[in-house]
XYZ file of C-alpha atoms in Angstrom:
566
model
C -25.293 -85.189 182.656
C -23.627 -81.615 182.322
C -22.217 -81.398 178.583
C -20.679 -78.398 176.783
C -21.412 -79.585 173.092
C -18.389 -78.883 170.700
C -19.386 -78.173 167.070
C -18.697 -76.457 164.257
C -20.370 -73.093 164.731
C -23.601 -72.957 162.878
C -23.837 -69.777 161.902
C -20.363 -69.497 159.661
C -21.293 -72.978 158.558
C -24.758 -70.921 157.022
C -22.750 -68.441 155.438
C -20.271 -70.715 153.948
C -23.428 -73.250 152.055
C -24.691 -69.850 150.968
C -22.368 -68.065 149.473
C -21.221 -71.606 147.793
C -24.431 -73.042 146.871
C -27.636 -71.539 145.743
C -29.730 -74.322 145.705
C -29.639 -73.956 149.696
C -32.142 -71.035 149.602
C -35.975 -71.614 147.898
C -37.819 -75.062 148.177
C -37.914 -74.548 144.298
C -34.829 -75.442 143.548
C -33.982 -78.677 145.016
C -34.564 -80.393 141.318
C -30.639 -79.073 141.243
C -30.203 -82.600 143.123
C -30.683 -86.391 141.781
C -33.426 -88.648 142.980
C -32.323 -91.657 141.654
C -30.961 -93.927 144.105
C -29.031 -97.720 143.508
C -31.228 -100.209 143.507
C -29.624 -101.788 146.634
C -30.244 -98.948 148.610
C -33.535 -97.301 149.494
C -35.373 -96.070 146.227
C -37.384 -93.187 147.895
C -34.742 -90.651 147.782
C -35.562 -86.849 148.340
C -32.144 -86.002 147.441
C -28.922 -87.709 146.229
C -25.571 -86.237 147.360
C -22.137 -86.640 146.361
C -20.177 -84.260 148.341
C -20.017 -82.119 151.505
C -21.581 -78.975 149.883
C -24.794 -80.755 148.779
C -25.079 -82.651 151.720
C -24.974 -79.166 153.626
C -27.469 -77.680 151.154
C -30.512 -80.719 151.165
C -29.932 -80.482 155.245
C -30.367 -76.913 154.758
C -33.353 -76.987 152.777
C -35.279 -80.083 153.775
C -39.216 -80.375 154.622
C -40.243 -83.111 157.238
C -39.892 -86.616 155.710
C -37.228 -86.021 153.359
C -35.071 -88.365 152.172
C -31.421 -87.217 151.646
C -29.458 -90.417 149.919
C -25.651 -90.344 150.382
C -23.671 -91.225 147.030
C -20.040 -92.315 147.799
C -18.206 -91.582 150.852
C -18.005 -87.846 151.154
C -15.067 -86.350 153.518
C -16.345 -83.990 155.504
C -13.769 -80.648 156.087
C -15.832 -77.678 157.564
C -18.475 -78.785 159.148
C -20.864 -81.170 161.733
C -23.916 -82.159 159.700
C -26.572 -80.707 162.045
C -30.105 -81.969 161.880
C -32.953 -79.431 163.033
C -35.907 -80.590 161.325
C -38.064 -83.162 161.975
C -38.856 -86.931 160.096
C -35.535 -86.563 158.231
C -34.041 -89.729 156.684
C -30.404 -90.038 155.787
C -29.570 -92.882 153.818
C -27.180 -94.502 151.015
C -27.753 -94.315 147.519
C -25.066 -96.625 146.284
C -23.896 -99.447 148.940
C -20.970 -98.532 151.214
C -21.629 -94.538 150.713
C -21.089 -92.611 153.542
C -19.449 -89.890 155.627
C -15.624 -89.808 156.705
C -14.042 -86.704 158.730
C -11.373 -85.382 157.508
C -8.293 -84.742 159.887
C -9.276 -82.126 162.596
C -11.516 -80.675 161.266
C -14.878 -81.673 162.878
C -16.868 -82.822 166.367
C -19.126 -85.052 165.179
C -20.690 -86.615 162.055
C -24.213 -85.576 162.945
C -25.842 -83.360 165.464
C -29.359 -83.958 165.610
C -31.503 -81.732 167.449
C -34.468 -82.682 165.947
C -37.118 -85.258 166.542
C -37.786 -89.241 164.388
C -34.478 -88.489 162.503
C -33.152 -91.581 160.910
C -29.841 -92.811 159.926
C -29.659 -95.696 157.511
C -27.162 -98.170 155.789
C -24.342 -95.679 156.051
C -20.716 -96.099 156.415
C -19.785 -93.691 159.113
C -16.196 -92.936 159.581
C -15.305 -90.645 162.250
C -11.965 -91.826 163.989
C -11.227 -87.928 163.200
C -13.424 -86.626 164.881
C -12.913 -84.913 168.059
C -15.755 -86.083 169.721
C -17.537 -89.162 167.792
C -19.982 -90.209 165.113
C -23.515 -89.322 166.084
C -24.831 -87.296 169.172
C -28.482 -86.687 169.762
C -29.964 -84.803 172.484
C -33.040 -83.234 173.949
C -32.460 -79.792 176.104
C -29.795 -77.301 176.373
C -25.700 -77.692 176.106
C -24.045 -74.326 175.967
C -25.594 -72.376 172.928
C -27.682 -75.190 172.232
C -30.948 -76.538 172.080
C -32.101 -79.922 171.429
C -35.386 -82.005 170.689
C -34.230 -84.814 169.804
C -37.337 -87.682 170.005
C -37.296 -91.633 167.892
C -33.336 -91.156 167.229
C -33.111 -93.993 164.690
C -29.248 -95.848 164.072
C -29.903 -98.780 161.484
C -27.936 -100.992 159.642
C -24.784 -98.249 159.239
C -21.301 -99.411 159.742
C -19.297 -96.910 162.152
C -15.980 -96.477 162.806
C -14.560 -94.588 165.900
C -11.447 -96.044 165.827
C -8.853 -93.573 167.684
C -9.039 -90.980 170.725
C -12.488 -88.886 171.311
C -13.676 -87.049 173.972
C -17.392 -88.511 173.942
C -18.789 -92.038 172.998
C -18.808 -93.329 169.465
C -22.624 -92.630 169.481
C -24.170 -90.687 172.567
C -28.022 -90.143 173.186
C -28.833 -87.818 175.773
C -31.388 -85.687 177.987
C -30.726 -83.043 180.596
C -34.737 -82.421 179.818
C -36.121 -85.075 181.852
C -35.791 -87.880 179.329
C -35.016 -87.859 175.543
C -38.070 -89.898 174.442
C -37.242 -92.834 172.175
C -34.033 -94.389 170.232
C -33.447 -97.199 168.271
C -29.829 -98.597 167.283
C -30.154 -101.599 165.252
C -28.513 -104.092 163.363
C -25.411 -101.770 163.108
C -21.810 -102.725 163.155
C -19.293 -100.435 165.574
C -15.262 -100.805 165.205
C -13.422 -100.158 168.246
C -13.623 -96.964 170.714
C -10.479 -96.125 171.792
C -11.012 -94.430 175.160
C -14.914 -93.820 175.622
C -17.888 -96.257 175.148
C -19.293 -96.956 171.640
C -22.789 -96.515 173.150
C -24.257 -94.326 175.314
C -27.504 -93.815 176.721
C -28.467 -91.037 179.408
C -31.693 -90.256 180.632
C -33.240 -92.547 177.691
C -36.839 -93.467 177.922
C -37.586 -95.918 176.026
C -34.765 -97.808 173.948
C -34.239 -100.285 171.668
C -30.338 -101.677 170.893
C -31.010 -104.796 169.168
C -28.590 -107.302 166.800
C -25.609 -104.692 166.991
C -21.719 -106.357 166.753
C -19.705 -103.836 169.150
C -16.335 -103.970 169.184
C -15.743 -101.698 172.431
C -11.733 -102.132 172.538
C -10.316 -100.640 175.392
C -13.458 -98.680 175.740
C -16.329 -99.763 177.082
C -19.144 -101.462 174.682
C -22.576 -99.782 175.811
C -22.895 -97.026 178.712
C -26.696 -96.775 180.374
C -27.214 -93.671 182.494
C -30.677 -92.946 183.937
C -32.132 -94.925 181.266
C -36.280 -96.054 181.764
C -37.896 -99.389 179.492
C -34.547 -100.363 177.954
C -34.128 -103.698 175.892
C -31.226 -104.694 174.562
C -31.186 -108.213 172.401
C -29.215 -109.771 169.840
C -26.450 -107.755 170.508
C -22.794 -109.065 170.009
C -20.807 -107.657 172.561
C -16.592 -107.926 172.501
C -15.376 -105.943 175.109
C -11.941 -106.169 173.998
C -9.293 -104.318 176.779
C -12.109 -102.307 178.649
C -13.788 -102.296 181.882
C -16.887 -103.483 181.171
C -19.141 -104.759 178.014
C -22.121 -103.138 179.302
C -22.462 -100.972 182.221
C -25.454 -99.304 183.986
C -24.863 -96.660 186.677
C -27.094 -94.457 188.415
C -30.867 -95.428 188.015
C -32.587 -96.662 185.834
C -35.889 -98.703 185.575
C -37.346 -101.875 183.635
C -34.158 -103.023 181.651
C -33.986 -105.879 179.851
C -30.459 -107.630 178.320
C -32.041 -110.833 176.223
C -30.242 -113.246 174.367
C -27.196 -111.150 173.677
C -23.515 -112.769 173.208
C -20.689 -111.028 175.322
C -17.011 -111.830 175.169
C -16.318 -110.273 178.450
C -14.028 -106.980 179.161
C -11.621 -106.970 181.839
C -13.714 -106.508 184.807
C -17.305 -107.264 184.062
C -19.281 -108.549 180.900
C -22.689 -106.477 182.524
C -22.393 -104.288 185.629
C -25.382 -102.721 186.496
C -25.128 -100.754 189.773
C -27.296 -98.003 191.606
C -25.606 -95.077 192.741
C -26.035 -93.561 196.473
C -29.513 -92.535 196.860
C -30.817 -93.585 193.829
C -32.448 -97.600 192.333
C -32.594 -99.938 189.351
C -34.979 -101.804 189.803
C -36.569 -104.206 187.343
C -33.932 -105.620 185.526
C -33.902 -108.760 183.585
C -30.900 -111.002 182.072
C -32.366 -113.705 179.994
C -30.678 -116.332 177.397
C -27.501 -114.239 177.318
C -24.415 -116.073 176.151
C -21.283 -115.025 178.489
C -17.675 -115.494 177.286
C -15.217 -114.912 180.083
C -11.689 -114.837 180.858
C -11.234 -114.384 184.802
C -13.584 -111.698 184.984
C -17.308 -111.514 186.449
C -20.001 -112.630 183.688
C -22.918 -110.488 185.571
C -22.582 -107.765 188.864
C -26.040 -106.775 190.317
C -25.459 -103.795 193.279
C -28.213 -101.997 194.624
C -30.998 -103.389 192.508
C -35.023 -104.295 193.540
C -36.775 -107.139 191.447
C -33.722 -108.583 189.697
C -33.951 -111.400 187.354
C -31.104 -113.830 185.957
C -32.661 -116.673 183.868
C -31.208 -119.262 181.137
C -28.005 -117.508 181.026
C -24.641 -119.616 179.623
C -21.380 -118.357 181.471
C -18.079 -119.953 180.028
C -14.436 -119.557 179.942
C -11.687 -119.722 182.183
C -13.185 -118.001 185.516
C -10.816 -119.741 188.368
C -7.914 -117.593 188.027
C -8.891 -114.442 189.958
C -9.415 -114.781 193.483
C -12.124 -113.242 194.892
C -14.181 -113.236 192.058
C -17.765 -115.140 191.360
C -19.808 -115.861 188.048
C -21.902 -113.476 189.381
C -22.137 -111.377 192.063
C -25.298 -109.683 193.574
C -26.628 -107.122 196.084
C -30.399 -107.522 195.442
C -33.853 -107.056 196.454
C -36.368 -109.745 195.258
C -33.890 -111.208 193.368
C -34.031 -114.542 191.364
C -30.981 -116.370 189.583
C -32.951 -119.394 188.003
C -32.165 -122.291 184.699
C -28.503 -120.323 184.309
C -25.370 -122.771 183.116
C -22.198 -121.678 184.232
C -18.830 -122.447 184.889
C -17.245 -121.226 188.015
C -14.845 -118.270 189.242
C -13.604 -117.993 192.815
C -17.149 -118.531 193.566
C -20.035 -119.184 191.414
C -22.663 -117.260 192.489
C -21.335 -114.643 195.514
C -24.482 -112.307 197.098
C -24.560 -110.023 199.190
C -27.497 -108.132 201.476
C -29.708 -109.901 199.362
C -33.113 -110.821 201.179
C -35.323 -113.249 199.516
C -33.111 -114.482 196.763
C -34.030 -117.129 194.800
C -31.197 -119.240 193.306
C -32.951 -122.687 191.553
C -32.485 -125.088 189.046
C -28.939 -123.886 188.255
C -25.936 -125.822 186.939
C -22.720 -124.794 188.179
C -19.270 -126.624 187.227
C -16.158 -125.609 189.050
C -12.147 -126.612 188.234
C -10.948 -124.842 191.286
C -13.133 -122.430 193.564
C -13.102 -121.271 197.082
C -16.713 -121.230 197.562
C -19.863 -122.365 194.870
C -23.146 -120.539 196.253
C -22.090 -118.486 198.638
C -25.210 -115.795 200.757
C -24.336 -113.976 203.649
C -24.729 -110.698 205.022
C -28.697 -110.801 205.120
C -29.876 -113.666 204.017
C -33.505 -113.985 205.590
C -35.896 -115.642 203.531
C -33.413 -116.585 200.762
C -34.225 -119.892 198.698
C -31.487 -122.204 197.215
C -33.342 -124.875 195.451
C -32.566 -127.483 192.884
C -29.774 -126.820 191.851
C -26.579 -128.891 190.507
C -22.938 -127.505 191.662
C -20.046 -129.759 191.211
C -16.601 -129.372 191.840
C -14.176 -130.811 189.621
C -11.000 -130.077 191.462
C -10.326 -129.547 195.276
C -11.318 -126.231 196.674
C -9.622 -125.117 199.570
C -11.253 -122.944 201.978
C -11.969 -125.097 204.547
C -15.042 -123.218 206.161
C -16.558 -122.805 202.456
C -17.994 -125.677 200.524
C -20.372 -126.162 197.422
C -23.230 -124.093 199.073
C -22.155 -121.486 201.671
C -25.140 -119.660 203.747
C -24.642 -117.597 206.739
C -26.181 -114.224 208.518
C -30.054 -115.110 207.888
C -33.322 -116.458 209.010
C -36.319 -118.875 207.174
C -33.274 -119.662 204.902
C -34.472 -122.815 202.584
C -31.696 -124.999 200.915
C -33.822 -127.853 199.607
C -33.168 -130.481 196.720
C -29.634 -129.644 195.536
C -27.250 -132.090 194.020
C -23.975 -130.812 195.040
C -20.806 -133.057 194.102
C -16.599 -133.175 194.075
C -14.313 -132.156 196.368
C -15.834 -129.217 197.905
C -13.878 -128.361 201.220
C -17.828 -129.209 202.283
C -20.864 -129.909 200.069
C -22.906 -127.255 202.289
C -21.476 -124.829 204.950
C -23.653 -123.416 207.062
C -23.269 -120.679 210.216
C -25.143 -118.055 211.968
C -28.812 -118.890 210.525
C -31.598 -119.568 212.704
C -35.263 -121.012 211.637
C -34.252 -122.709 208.226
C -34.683 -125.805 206.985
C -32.189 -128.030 204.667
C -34.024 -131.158 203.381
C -33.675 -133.250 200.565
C -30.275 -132.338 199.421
C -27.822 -134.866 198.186
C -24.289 -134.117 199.055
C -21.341 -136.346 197.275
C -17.661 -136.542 197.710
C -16.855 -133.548 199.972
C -13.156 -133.541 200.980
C -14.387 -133.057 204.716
C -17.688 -133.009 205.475
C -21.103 -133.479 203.741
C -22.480 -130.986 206.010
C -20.795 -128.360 208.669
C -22.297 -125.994 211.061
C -21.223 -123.043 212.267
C -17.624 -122.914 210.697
C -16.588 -120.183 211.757
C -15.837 -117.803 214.657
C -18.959 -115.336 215.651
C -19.633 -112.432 218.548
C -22.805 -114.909 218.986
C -22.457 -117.572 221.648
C -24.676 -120.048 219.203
C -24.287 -119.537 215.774
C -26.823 -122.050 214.161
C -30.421 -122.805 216.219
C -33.351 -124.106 215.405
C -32.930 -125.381 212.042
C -34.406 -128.452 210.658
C -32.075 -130.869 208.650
C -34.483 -133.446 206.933
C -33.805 -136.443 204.418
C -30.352 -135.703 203.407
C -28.299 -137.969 201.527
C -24.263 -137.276 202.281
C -21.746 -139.859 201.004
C -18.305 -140.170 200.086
C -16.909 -137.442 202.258
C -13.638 -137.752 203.621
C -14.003 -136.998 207.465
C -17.654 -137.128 208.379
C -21.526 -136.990 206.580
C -21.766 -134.308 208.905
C -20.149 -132.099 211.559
C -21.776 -129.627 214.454
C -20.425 -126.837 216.369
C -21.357 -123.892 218.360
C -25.347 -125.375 217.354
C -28.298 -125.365 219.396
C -31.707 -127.199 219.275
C -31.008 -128.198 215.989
C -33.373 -131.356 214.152
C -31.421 -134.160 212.341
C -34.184 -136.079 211.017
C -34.221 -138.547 208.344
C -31.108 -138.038 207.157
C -28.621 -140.871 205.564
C -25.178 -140.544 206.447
C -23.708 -144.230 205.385
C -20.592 -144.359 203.508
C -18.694 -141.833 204.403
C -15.096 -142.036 205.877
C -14.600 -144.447 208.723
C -18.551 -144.974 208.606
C -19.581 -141.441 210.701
C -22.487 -140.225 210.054
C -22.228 -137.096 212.398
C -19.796 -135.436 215.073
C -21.215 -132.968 217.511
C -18.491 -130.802 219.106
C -18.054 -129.762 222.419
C -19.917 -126.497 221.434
C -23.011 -127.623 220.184
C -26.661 -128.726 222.702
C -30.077 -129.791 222.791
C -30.239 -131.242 219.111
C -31.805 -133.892 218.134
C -30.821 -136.693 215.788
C -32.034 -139.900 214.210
C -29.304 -142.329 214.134
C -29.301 -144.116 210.608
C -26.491 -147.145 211.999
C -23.668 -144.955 211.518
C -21.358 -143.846 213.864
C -22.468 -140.622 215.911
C -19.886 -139.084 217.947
C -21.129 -136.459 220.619
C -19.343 -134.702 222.523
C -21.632 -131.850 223.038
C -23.420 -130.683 226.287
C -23.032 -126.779 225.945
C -25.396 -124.549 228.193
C -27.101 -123.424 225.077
C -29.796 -120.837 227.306
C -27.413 -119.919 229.866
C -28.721 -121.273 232.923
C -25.784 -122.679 234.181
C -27.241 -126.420 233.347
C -25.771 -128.049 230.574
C -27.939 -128.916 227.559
C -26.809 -132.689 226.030
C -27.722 -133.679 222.430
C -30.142 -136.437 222.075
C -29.256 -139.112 219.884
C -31.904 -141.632 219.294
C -32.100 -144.536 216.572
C -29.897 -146.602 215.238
C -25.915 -147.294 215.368
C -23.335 -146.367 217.858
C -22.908 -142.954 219.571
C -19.382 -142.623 221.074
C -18.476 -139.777 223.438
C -15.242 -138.160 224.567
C -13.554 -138.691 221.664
C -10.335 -136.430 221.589
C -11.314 -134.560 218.457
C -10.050 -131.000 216.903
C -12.026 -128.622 214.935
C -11.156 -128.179 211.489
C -8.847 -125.142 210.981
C -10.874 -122.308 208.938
C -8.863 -120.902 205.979
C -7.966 -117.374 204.821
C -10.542 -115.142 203.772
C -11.115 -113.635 200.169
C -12.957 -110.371 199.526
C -15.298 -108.934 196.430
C -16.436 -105.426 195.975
C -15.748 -104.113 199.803
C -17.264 -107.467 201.294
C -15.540 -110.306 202.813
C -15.789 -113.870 201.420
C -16.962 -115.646 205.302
């Protein structure tokens, strides 16, 4: 990231600590500060400090490992504290000392430049800053050089309340990659207009057991960040976009067991930009708080994992939107709980996607697990969705898979009044078995519900010991399907006792009968030889043909992030 760092300029900041303060010269002299510090505070003081001149001197004269202990709040009125030499400690010596800016008068609270620099059980106030509390960083902004390694943020309380130009705290590398920061068990008050956090071109960080309140900024910013783990955290992401958000690249991130009271458009966003990957990513045991917003958005990352989350709140209102939404590579959502937005799990160009053992609860949705757009080899398996209120996109239904091949929906419970308990079109060579489907306001099970350029949308598929009751047209219904297997599948109870209905679209399947009613009306030329290709029903129960019968209408379409809900 290009920067221009704005600071007080160093070299008038020298010549003002001189001329007022001796002590800033000879090693010799630093007995001119006390060492005591309060007992609640860290005893190993260097120096104690008690105003803005002393502070400048011991930062001015300090060896590697110094301690400099912070007595009071002191109001800073000339200058950034700038940190240049290594191992330096900055810490309280009575409990809720500190540093506050004074009106316009500085950038930022500290400027470190140097490397394992720690701040400690301060109170940092700098909603008058121009710029923000803390900003470390490892290369070159304007007259500036940097080498900043093991940036340590600890148990301080900081307040950016107000306008600034940069985050509340920003870490940062145009080198390559600072190397190393820890921010931990701090508290942050609200960020008017930028993040309270960010990270750019971070190798290896640590941002653990932190309360953010991001207000209408956003709570933690990841740029180009490497080996990133972020737990504990309590994220409130107040009027902003996002709680946290990860653009550009980034590699091996981990968000564990973190609590997020979602912003306005996402609780985590994590995308790749154009040309670039994030890849590795893991959300684990994360606790989601949402009003109408995405919990979790996954775009353009490889080997994505989202396990044992909790999503909650009041997701239906927004249409379009899903739990979570991904555009993965080897991705896996697995053991999550979750209440339901416009959809509850929407992806995307996601090959090989694992969605199992799941619970999903909807009070109004369009759509419940919903892949299309390159599904091959995706795997929806044992998981629970229920519907607690109608949804009403008729094509849709608790699972919705489309656009794939080797597709495996196996030993889901889905329940309520879906539109359908599983929707499925334009898939070829997958196999649906074991599912049990409850209560769906049309049909159990529907092929090919929609319109395609193919001329069969859904061929040679197996369908094998499913269990669909309770729904209030048909266990299942068939169109535009070829050389399909219906094989052990129970279809009793359902209304007016059908089992299945074949359209006139649909060929060469196969069914079992299981003593409901079949109606077929299908004998479509599904290889184009000019022969038609009937179904064949064997097994038990009636099969009726030439019933007058109308496909179901498909409804309108919703869209998320440039793709189309179909």
């Amino acid at each position: 990231m290009n920067r221009a760092l704005s600071v007080t300029p160093l070299l008038l900041l020298a010549v003002v600590v001189a001329c007022q303060d001796p002590s800033v010269a000879p090693a010799a002299v630093r007995p001119v500060f006390a060492t005591a510090a309060a007992a609640s505070c860290p005893a190993h003081a260097t120096f104690v400090v008690s105003d803005e001149l002393a502070l400048l001197s011991a930062v001015g004269s300090a060896q590697p490992h110094d301690t400099i202990a912070v007595s009071g709040m002191i109001e800073m009125t000339f200058a950034d504290v700038f940190v240049e030499t290594d191992g330096l400690t900055f810490t309280c010596a009575t409990p809720g000392s500190g540093l506050r800016a004074a009106p316009a008068a500085i950038s930022w609270l500290f400027v470190v430049l140097s490397k394992h620099v720690t701040v400690e059980s301060l109170t940092l106030d700098a909603s008058n800053t121009l710029n923000g509390a803390v900003v470390a960083f490892n290369g070159v902004e304007g007259p500036f050089t940097g080498f900043a390694e093991d940036v340590r943020l600890v148990g301080n309380d900081v307040i950016c309340a107000g306008q600034h130009l940069e985050d509340c705290v920003s870490i940062r590398s145009d080198a390559g990659g600072l190397q190393g920061a820890l921010i931990s068990a701090n508290t942050f008050e609200a960020n008017t207009n930028n993040s309270t956090i960010g990270l750019y071109a971070v190798n290896g960080s640590r941002v653990d057991a932190n309360t953010i309140r991001a207000g209408s900024g956003w709570g933690i910013f990841l740029y180009g960040v490497n080996d990133a783990r972020l737990e504990e955290n309590t994220v409130e992401g107040g009027s902003g976009l996002f709680g946290l958000v990860l653009f550009g690249s980034g590699d091996d991130i981990r968000l564990i067991q973190n609590h997020f009271l979602c912003a306005v458009e996402s609780c985590v966003h994590i995308e790749s930009d154009p040309g670039s990957v994030v890849q590795r990513v893991l959300i684990s045991g994360n606790h989601f708080q949402a009003d109408t917003q995405l919990a979790i958005f996954l775009g353009g990352v490889n080997d994505a994992r989202v396990e044992g989350n909790t999503i909650e709140g009041a997701l239906g209102a927004r249409l379009g939107n899903a739990a979570v939404f991904v555009a993965v590579s080897r991705g896996r959502l697995a053991g999550n709980s979750s209440q339901c937005a416009d959809a509850c799990v929407f992806a995307a160009r996601s090959p090989g996607l694992v969605i199992a053992s799941n619970q999903f609860q909807s009070a109004g949705s369009s759509t419940g697990i919903h892949l299309q757009e390159g599904t091959d080899g995706d795997s929806v398996v044992g998981n629970t969705i229920v519907a607690t209120v109608s949804s009403f996109v008729p094509q849709f239904g608790g699972i919705r898979v489309r656009d794939g091949a080797g597709v495996v929906v196996a030993d889901n419970i889905v329940r309520g009044p879906w539109a359908n308990s599983i929707a499925a079109t334009d898939l070829t060579g997958s196999d649906f078995e074991r599912n049990t489907l409850q209560n769906a306001a049309s049909y159990g099970l529907r092929l090919s519900s929609d319109v395609s350029s193919l001329p069969v949308l859904t061929s040679v598929n197996v369908f094998r010991a499913n269990r669909a009751s309770g729904a209030g047209s048909a266990g299942m219904f068939a169109q535009f399907a070829c050389n399909n297997q219906f094989i052990g599948n129970a279809l009793q109870r359902n209304a007016g006792n059908v089992g299945a209905v074949f359209d006139v679209t649909t060929g060469a399947n196969t069914l079992v009968g299981d003593g409901t009613i079949v109606v077929d009306n299908g004998s479509f030329d599904c290889n184009g030889d000019g022969v038609p290709d009937p179904n064949v029903i064997t097994g038990l129960g009636p099969v009726r043909r030439g019933v007058p019968l109308a496909a179901p209408a498909n409804g309108a379409r919703t869209s998320r992030r440039g793709s189309a809900l179909n």
